[in-house]
Coordinates of C-alpha atoms in Angstrom, one line a residue:
Chain A
M112 CA 0.0 -0.1 -0.2
T113 CA 0.8 3.8 -1.0
V114 CA 0.4 6.1 1.9
L115 CA 1.1 9.4 2.3
Y116 CA 1.4 11.7 5.3
V117 CA -0.5 15.2 4.3
G118 CA 0.5 18.1 6.8
T119 CA -1.7 21.5 6.5
R120 CA -2.0 24.2 8.4
K121 CA -5.4 22.8 10.3
G122 CA -4.7 19.2 10.7
L123 CA -3.3 15.8 8.6
W124 CA -4.9 14.0 6.2
T125 CA -2.8 10.2 5.6
L126 CA -3.4 9.1 1.3
R127 CA -3.7 5.5 1.1
S128 CA -4.3 3.9 -2.5
D129 CA -3.6 -0.2 -3.3
D130 CA -3.0 0.5 -6.6
R131 CA -1.9 4.4 -7.0
E132 CA -5.5 4.8 -9.1
Q133 CA -8.2 4.7 -6.2
W134 CA -7.3 7.1 -3.2
D135 CA -9.1 7.0 0.3
V136 CA -8.5 11.1 2.0
D137 CA -8.7 10.4 5.6
G138 CA -8.9 12.9 7.9
P139 CA -8.6 15.6 9.4
E140 CA -7.3 14.8 11.9
F141 CA -6.6 17.7 15.0
L142 CA -8.0 20.1 12.9
G143 CA -6.9 22.9 13.6
H144 CA -3.5 22.1 14.8
I145 CA -0.1 23.3 12.7
F146 CA 1.5 19.5 10.7
S147 CA 4.0 21.3 10.0
H148 CA 5.9 18.2 8.9
V149 CA 5.0 14.7 8.8
V150 CA 7.5 11.7 8.3
P151 CA 7.4 7.9 8.9
D152 CA 10.2 6.3 9.1
R153 CA 11.6 4.7 6.6
R154 CA 13.2 2.3 9.1
D155 CA 10.1 1.2 11.0
P156 CA 6.9 2.2 9.5
R157 CA 4.7 2.7 12.3
I158 CA 6.7 4.9 13.7
V159 CA 5.5 8.4 12.5
L160 CA 5.9 11.6 14.1
A161 CA 4.8 15.0 13.4
G162 CA 5.6 18.1 14.1
V163 CA 2.4 20.8 15.6
G164 CA 1.5 24.2 16.4
T165 CA -1.3 26.5 16.8
G166 CA -1.8 30.0 16.8
H167 CA -1.7 30.0 20.2
L168 CA 0.3 27.1 21.9
G169 CA 3.7 26.7 22.4
P170 CA 4.8 24.2 19.5
T171 CA 5.1 20.2 20.9
V172 CA 5.9 17.0 19.2
F173 CA 2.7 14.1 17.9
R174 CA 4.0 10.9 17.6
S175 CA 2.9 7.2 16.3
D176 CA 4.0 3.7 16.5
D177 CA 1.1 2.2 14.4
S178 CA 1.3 4.4 11.4
G179 CA -0.8 6.8 12.7
A180 CA -3.8 5.4 13.9
T181 CA -3.3 6.1 17.2
W182 CA -0.8 9.7 18.3
T183 CA 1.3 10.3 21.5
E184 CA 2.3 14.0 22.5
A185 CA 6.7 13.9 23.3
S186 CA 6.9 13.7 26.6
K187 CA 9.7 16.3 26.8
P188 CA 9.5 17.9 23.0
P189 CA 12.5 20.0 20.9
A190 CA 13.2 23.3 23.6
F191 CA 16.3 24.3 24.6
A192 CA 17.6 24.6 28.3
A193 CA 16.0 27.1 31.2
G194 CA 18.7 29.7 31.4
D195 CA 19.9 29.4 28.5
R196 CA 22.7 31.9 27.3
L197 CA 20.1 33.9 24.3
Q198 CA 17.4 32.7 26.4
R199 CA 16.5 30.9 22.9
S200 CA 13.0 29.4 22.8
V201 CA 10.7 26.9 21.0
K202 CA 8.7 29.5 18.0
R203 CA 8.4 26.3 15.6
V204 CA 9.0 22.3 14.8
F205 CA 10.0 22.8 10.9
W206 CA 11.6 19.6 10.3
L207 CA 12.3 15.6 11.4
T208 CA 14.4 13.8 10.2
P209 CA 14.2 10.0 10.9
G210 CA 19.2 9.0 12.3
H211 CA 21.1 6.8 11.0
A212 CA 19.7 3.0 10.2
S213 CA 22.1 1.4 13.1
E214 CA 20.3 3.9 15.6
P215 CA 17.1 2.9 15.5
G216 CA 14.9 5.6 18.1
V217 CA 16.9 8.3 17.3
W218 CA 15.6 11.4 14.6
F219 CA 16.6 14.7 14.6
A220 CA 14.1 18.1 15.3
G221 CA 15.4 21.8 13.7
G222 CA 13.1 24.6 14.7
T223 CA 12.6 28.9 14.4
P224 CA 15.3 29.6 15.5
Q225 CA 17.2 27.8 13.4
A226 CA 18.0 24.8 15.7
L227 CA 18.6 20.8 16.2
F228 CA 17.3 19.0 18.5
R229 CA 17.6 15.3 19.0
T230 CA 16.2 12.0 20.4
D231 CA 16.7 8.6 21.7
D232 CA 13.2 7.1 21.7
N233 CA 11.7 7.7 18.6
G234 CA 10.1 12.2 19.9
D235 CA 9.0 10.7 23.5
T236 CA 12.2 13.4 24.4
W237 CA 13.9 15.6 23.3
S238 CA 17.7 17.3 24.5
P239 CA 19.5 20.2 22.7
V240 CA 22.2 19.4 20.0
D241 CA 24.3 21.5 21.9
G242 CA 27.8 21.5 19.6
W243 CA 24.7 23.2 16.9
N244 CA 22.8 25.4 19.3
N245 CA 25.5 26.6 21.3
H246 CA 28.8 26.8 18.3
P247 CA 30.6 30.2 18.8
Q248 CA 29.3 30.9 15.4
W249 CA 25.9 29.8 16.1
E250 CA 24.4 34.1 16.7
T251 CA 26.6 35.4 13.4
W252 CA 25.7 32.3 10.7
C253 CA 22.0 32.6 12.3
E254 CA 22.1 36.2 12.0
W255 CA 20.4 35.9 15.7
P256 CA 18.1 37.8 16.5
E257 CA 17.8 38.7 12.8
E258 CA 13.9 37.0 11.3
Q259 CA 15.5 35.7 8.5
T260 CA 11.7 34.5 6.4
P261 CA 8.6 36.2 7.5
D262 CA 7.5 33.5 9.6
G263 CA 10.8 32.8 11.6
S264 CA 14.2 31.4 10.5
M265 CA 14.4 27.8 10.4
L266 CA 16.5 24.7 10.5
H267 CA 15.9 22.5 7.3
S268 CA 17.3 19.4 5.6
V269 CA 19.9 17.7 8.6
N270 CA 21.0 14.6 6.2
I271 CA 22.6 11.5 7.9
D272 CA 25.0 10.0 5.4
P273 CA 24.4 6.1 5.3
R274 CA 27.7 5.7 5.4
D275 CA 28.7 7.3 8.8
K276 CA 26.1 8.4 11.3
N277 CA 28.3 11.0 12.3
H278 CA 29.0 12.5 9.3
M279 CA 25.6 15.1 9.1
Y280 CA 24.1 18.0 7.1
L281 CA 21.9 20.6 7.8
G282 CA 20.3 24.0 5.8
L283 CA 19.6 27.2 7.7
S284 CA 16.7 29.1 5.9
G285 CA 18.9 31.4 6.9
G286 CA 22.5 30.5 6.8
G287 CA 23.2 28.3 4.8
V288 CA 24.1 24.9 4.2
F289 CA 26.7 23.7 7.3
E290 CA 28.5 20.2 7.4
S291 CA 29.6 17.8 10.8
T292 CA 31.7 14.6 10.9
D293 CA 31.2 14.4 14.1
G294 CA 27.8 14.0 15.4
G295 CA 27.6 17.3 15.6
A296 CA 29.7 18.1 17.7
D297 CA 31.1 20.6 15.7
W298 CA 30.0 22.0 12.5
H299 CA 31.7 24.2 9.1
P300 CA 29.8 26.5 6.6
L301 CA 29.4 24.6 2.6
N302 CA 28.3 27.2 1.1
K303 CA 31.3 28.0 -1.7
G304 CA 30.1 28.7 -5.1
C305 CA 26.1 29.9 -4.1
A306 CA 24.9 33.3 -5.3
M307 CA 23.6 35.3 -2.5
D308 CA 21.5 37.5 -4.7
F309 CA 20.7 39.8 -1.6
A310 CA 24.4 40.2 0.1
P311 CA 27.1 42.0 -1.5
D312 CA 30.0 39.5 -1.3
V313 CA 29.0 36.7 -3.6
E314 CA 32.0 34.4 -2.1
A315 CA 31.1 34.2 2.1
D316 CA 31.0 31.5 3.7
Y317 CA 27.2 31.3 5.0
G318 CA 24.0 33.3 5.0
H319 CA 22.3 31.9 2.2
D320 CA 19.1 30.8 2.3
P321 CA 19.0 26.5 1.2
H322 CA 15.4 26.1 0.6
T323 CA 15.7 22.5 0.9
M324 CA 19.2 19.8 0.8
R325 CA 19.2 15.7 0.0
L326 CA 21.7 14.4 0.0
H327 CA 20.9 10.6 -2.0
P328 CA 21.1 7.8 -0.4
L329 CA 22.9 5.4 -3.0
T330 CA 25.2 8.3 -3.9
P331 CA 26.0 10.0 -1.0
D332 CA 28.3 12.5 -1.8
R333 CA 26.3 13.1 -4.5
L334 CA 24.6 16.7 -3.0
Y335 CA 21.1 18.5 -4.3
Q336 CA 20.1 21.8 -3.4
Q337 CA 16.9 23.7 -3.9
N338 CA 18.1 27.3 -2.7
H339 CA 16.3 31.1 -2.4
C340 CA 19.1 31.3 -5.6
G341 CA 19.4 28.0 -8.2
I342 CA 19.8 24.7 -8.1
Y343 CA 22.7 23.1 -6.9
R344 CA 24.6 20.2 -6.9
M345 CA 27.3 19.0 -5.5
D346 CA 29.9 15.6 -6.0
R347 CA 31.9 15.6 -2.2
P348 CA 35.2 15.7 -1.7
D349 CA 34.8 18.9 -3.8
G350 CA 33.2 21.4 -1.4
R351 CA 31.9 24.0 -4.3
W352 CA 28.1 23.5 -5.5
T353 CA 27.5 23.8 -9.6
R354 CA 25.0 26.0 -10.5
I355 CA 22.4 23.4 -12.6
G356 CA 20.1 26.3 -13.3
D357 CA 21.3 27.4 -15.0
N358 CA 20.3 24.4 -18.0
M359 CA 16.6 25.5 -16.5
P360 CA 15.1 27.8 -20.2
R361 CA 15.7 30.8 -19.4
D362 CA 12.4 32.0 -19.2
I363 CA 11.7 29.2 -16.6
G364 CA 14.8 29.8 -14.1
D365 CA 15.9 27.8 -11.0
I366 CA 14.0 29.0 -8.4
G367 CA 11.8 27.4 -5.7
F368 CA 11.8 25.8 -2.5
P369 CA 11.3 21.5 -2.8
V370 CA 13.9 19.2 -4.5
E371 CA 13.0 15.2 -4.9
L372 CA 15.1 12.1 -5.8
H373 CA 14.8 9.5 -7.4
P374 CA 15.3 6.4 -5.1
R375 CA 16.9 4.2 -7.3
D376 CA 18.3 7.3 -9.9
P377 CA 20.8 9.8 -8.4
D378 CA 21.1 11.4 -11.3
T379 CA 17.4 12.5 -11.6
V380 CA 16.3 15.1 -9.2
W381 CA 12.9 16.5 -9.7
V382 CA 11.8 20.0 -8.7
F383 CA 8.8 22.9 -8.8
P384 CA 9.6 26.3 -10.3
M385 CA 8.6 29.5 -9.2
D386 CA 8.3 32.8 -10.2
G387 CA 11.3 35.3 -8.5
T388 CA 11.0 37.5 -10.2
D389 CA 9.7 41.4 -8.9
V390 CA 8.4 41.1 -6.4
W391 CA 9.1 37.9 -6.3
P392 CA 5.0 35.8 -6.2
R393 CA 6.3 32.3 -5.4
T394 CA 3.8 31.0 -8.2
S395 CA 4.6 29.2 -10.6
P396 CA 6.4 31.3 -14.1
D397 CA 3.3 33.2 -16.1
G398 CA 1.4 30.9 -14.1
R399 CA 1.5 28.0 -16.7
P400 CA 2.0 24.7 -13.1
A401 CA 5.3 22.2 -13.7
V402 CA 7.0 20.0 -12.5
Y403 CA 10.6 20.1 -14.0
I404 CA 13.1 16.9 -14.0
T405 CA 16.0 16.0 -15.0
R406 CA 17.4 12.5 -15.5
D407 CA 21.5 13.4 -16.3
A408 CA 22.1 15.3 -13.1
G409 CA 20.9 19.2 -14.0
E410 CA 22.3 19.0 -16.9
S411 CA 19.3 19.0 -19.3
W412 CA 16.1 19.8 -18.0
A413 CA 12.8 18.5 -19.2
R414 CA 9.4 19.9 -18.3
L415 CA 6.1 18.2 -17.4
D416 CA 3.0 20.0 -17.1
K417 CA 0.5 16.9 -19.0
G418 CA -2.0 17.3 -17.0
M419 CA -2.9 20.4 -14.8
P420 CA -4.3 22.8 -14.6
E421 CA -3.7 25.5 -17.8
R422 CA -3.4 28.5 -15.3
A423 CA -3.1 27.8 -11.5
W424 CA -1.9 29.9 -9.0
F425 CA -0.6 28.2 -5.8
T426 CA 2.8 27.7 -4.5
V427 CA 4.6 24.3 -3.6
K428 CA 6.5 24.5 -0.3
R429 CA 9.1 23.0 0.6
Q430 CA 8.4 20.0 3.0
A431 CA 5.2 19.9 0.5
M432 CA 6.6 17.2 -2.6
T433 CA 8.2 13.6 -2.5
T434 CA 8.2 10.4 -4.6
D435 CA 7.0 7.0 -4.3
D436 CA 9.6 3.9 -4.2
A437 CA 7.6 2.0 -7.4
D438 CA 8.7 1.3 -10.5
P439 CA 7.9 4.1 -12.8
V440 CA 8.1 6.6 -9.4
G441 CA 5.3 8.0 -8.3
V442 CA 5.7 12.3 -8.0
Y443 CA 3.7 13.7 -5.3
F444 CA 4.1 17.0 -4.6
G445 CA 0.9 19.3 -2.2
T446 CA -0.5 23.0 -2.9
T447 CA -0.8 26.6 -0.3
S448 CA -4.4 26.6 -2.7
G449 CA -4.9 22.5 -1.0
E450 CA -4.8 20.0 -3.6
V451 CA -2.4 17.3 -4.2
W452 CA -1.2 16.4 -7.2
A453 CA 0.3 12.8 -8.0
S454 CA 1.8 10.8 -11.2
N455 CA 2.8 7.1 -11.8
D456 CA 4.8 7.2 -14.4
E457 CA 7.3 9.4 -12.7
G458 CA 6.2 13.1 -14.0
D459 CA 4.3 12.3 -17.1
T460 CA 1.0 12.4 -16.5
W461 CA -0.4 13.9 -13.3
R462 CA -4.1 13.9 -11.8
P463 CA -4.9 15.2 -8.9
I464 CA -6.0 12.7 -6.1
A465 CA -6.2 15.4 -3.0
Q466 CA -8.8 18.4 -3.3
H467 CA -10.3 21.2 -0.8
L468 CA -7.8 20.9 1.5
P469 CA -5.9 23.3 3.7
E470 CA -2.9 25.1 3.1
I471 CA 0.0 21.9 2.9
F472 CA 3.1 22.3 4.4
S473 CA 3.8 19.0 3.3
V474 CA 4.2 15.1 1.4
E475 CA 6.0 12.3 3.3
F476 CA 5.1 9.2 0.8
A477 CA 5.8 6.3 3.6
Chain B
M299 CA -8.2 27.1 43.9
K300 CA -9.9 26.8 41.1
V301 CA -8.1 26.8 37.5
C302 CA -10.2 27.9 34.3
I303 CA -9.0 26.0 31.5
P304 CA -10.2 27.7 28.1
T305 CA -10.9 25.0 25.3
P306 CA -7.4 24.9 23.6
L307 CA -5.7 23.4 26.2
R308 CA -8.9 20.6 27.3
S309 CA -7.6 17.7 25.4
Y310 CA -5.2 17.6 29.0
T311 CA -7.4 18.0 31.4
A312 CA -10.4 15.4 29.8
N313 CA -11.7 17.8 29.1
E314 CA -12.9 19.6 32.1
K315 CA -13.3 23.3 32.0
W316 CA -12.6 23.2 36.1
V317 CA -10.3 21.4 37.6
E318 CA -7.7 22.5 40.8
A319 CA -4.0 23.0 41.8
D320 CA -2.4 24.8 44.0
G321 CA 0.0 27.6 44.4
A322 CA 1.9 30.2 46.4
T323 CA 3.0 32.0 42.8
L324 CA 1.0 31.9 39.0
A325 CA 4.3 29.9 38.2
E326 CA 4.1 27.7 40.8
L327 CA 0.6 27.3 40.0
L328 CA 1.6 25.7 36.4
V329 CA 4.1 23.6 38.2
D330 CA 1.7 22.0 40.3
L331 CA -1.4 22.2 36.9
D332 CA 1.7 20.2 34.7
S333 CA 2.1 17.5 37.8
H334 CA -1.8 16.7 37.7
Y335 CA -1.7 16.9 33.8
P336 CA 1.1 16.5 31.6
G337 CA 2.4 18.3 29.1
L338 CA 0.5 21.1 29.7
R339 CA 2.4 24.0 31.3
F340 CA 5.1 23.8 27.5
R341 CA 2.1 24.4 25.4
V342 CA 1.6 28.1 28.2
V343 CA 4.8 28.6 28.6
D344 CA 8.0 28.4 27.1
E345 CA 11.4 26.6 28.2
Q346 CA 12.6 30.3 29.9
G347 CA 9.3 30.7 32.5
R348 CA 7.4 33.2 29.9
L349 CA 3.8 32.6 29.6
R350 CA 3.9 33.1 25.4
Q351 CA 2.9 35.5 23.8
H352 CA -0.7 34.6 22.8
M353 CA -1.9 33.5 26.2
K354 CA -3.4 35.1 29.1
I355 CA -3.5 34.9 32.3
F356 CA -6.0 36.3 34.5
V357 CA -5.9 36.9 38.5
N358 CA -9.7 38.2 39.8
Q359 CA -10.6 39.5 36.4
E360 CA -7.3 41.1 35.8
S361 CA -4.7 40.2 33.4
V362 CA -1.4 39.5 34.6
R363 CA 1.7 38.0 33.1
D364 CA 4.3 38.2 35.9
L365 CA 4.3 34.3 37.0
S366 CA 5.5 35.1 39.7
T367 CA 2.6 37.2 40.9
S368 CA 1.3 35.5 44.3
I369 CA -1.9 34.2 44.2
A370 CA -1.5 33.3 48.3
D371 CA -5.2 35.1 48.1
V372 CA -7.1 34.3 45.2
D373 CA -9.6 31.5 44.5
E374 CA -9.7 31.4 41.1
V375 CA -7.7 31.7 38.0
T376 CA -8.8 31.7 34.6
I377 CA -5.9 30.9 31.6
M378 CA -6.8 32.2 28.4
Q379 CA -5.8 32.2 24.8
A380 CA -6.1 35.6 22.7
L381 CA -7.0 35.6 19.6
S382 CA -5.1 35.4 16.8
G383 CA -4.3 33.3 13.7
G384 CA -6.4 32.6 11.0

């Protein structure tokens, strides 16, 4: 069965299908709660964690150990230590990533402000990752206490190298991409080659705005990044980003939020381009929605819009696009206008599988 | 003393609007509430002990944000949420 967890501004929906043709849409659960990110654990799909808040109450994590049938709240949600040196408090649990395969029960959470938290018990109790949150450069890298995005700066795109649990990456909006090789005790910026059109220093070490960064699990030296200023690839050990978005059509550009990977082909990537001109409408260029795919690691791109509306004005947020592991791969995205779109053929044709939901923040495959 | 729980927090109190709790200050009251209804306090107060932005506490009909305020002679405390979001 294919399962999609859809986190929205007004609750949780779950989409299930045996054949990827007929979909059952269950929800809402926790109507009115804001689900920033709902993530199943590929190590044990019964485990699902959700970063949750409301307009009023403090942020927390909901957790399920029965594939979303029942939920409990974390007994110790992500939080800074009382008496924190900067008097910081978590405003939002924005991002969730399961830990390394050798460490069942370990997850990482990214917050607003740009903080990192860890759990060792599948999300019941969380602790700050001091090596990041109290790094001597934290205030500098995060431009604390400035807020870099309208909803507050956030930490996202936590990636764990499948070959080495101590090799980690994370992304900051704003701040850039950072790497640790010692399990999060120390960190360094990884932003060379990445544009920063909103700042004068084109070779700055940090201050960038990655929207999503992903490491390919089959080729962990291959990184892709959809940045505020373009689409990039990096092949380690090289430490410089290459702007593969330069190969996108000029009238489309290479601005967007998500970047999604093919589970078996590290050269295949999907993006959802958005209008980053003028005042940044963040809708599809010219209001004509399309996914773009590369099958050669960004050397060339192809437009995929068959079945999509000719004109539409929605946005796809960074956690709101995902792929399944079928053959051919299913590709899914959720829109700010509450639609989930699906393709069973790697993006060649599209159709909506859920409509009239609230604003969608995340779509994740289990 | 009696504490009035707003609807967004009643999932913690088995849907009870009025509950009993004790404390010499509002901060102590919230700790006592959390001992009976685990998780409630962190939704109201952040990790630095500050009342969250959109929460309000009324002591004898008066809005109070200083959680060190004495409530020794108070009979009733009301937790409320301010309007926010959309």
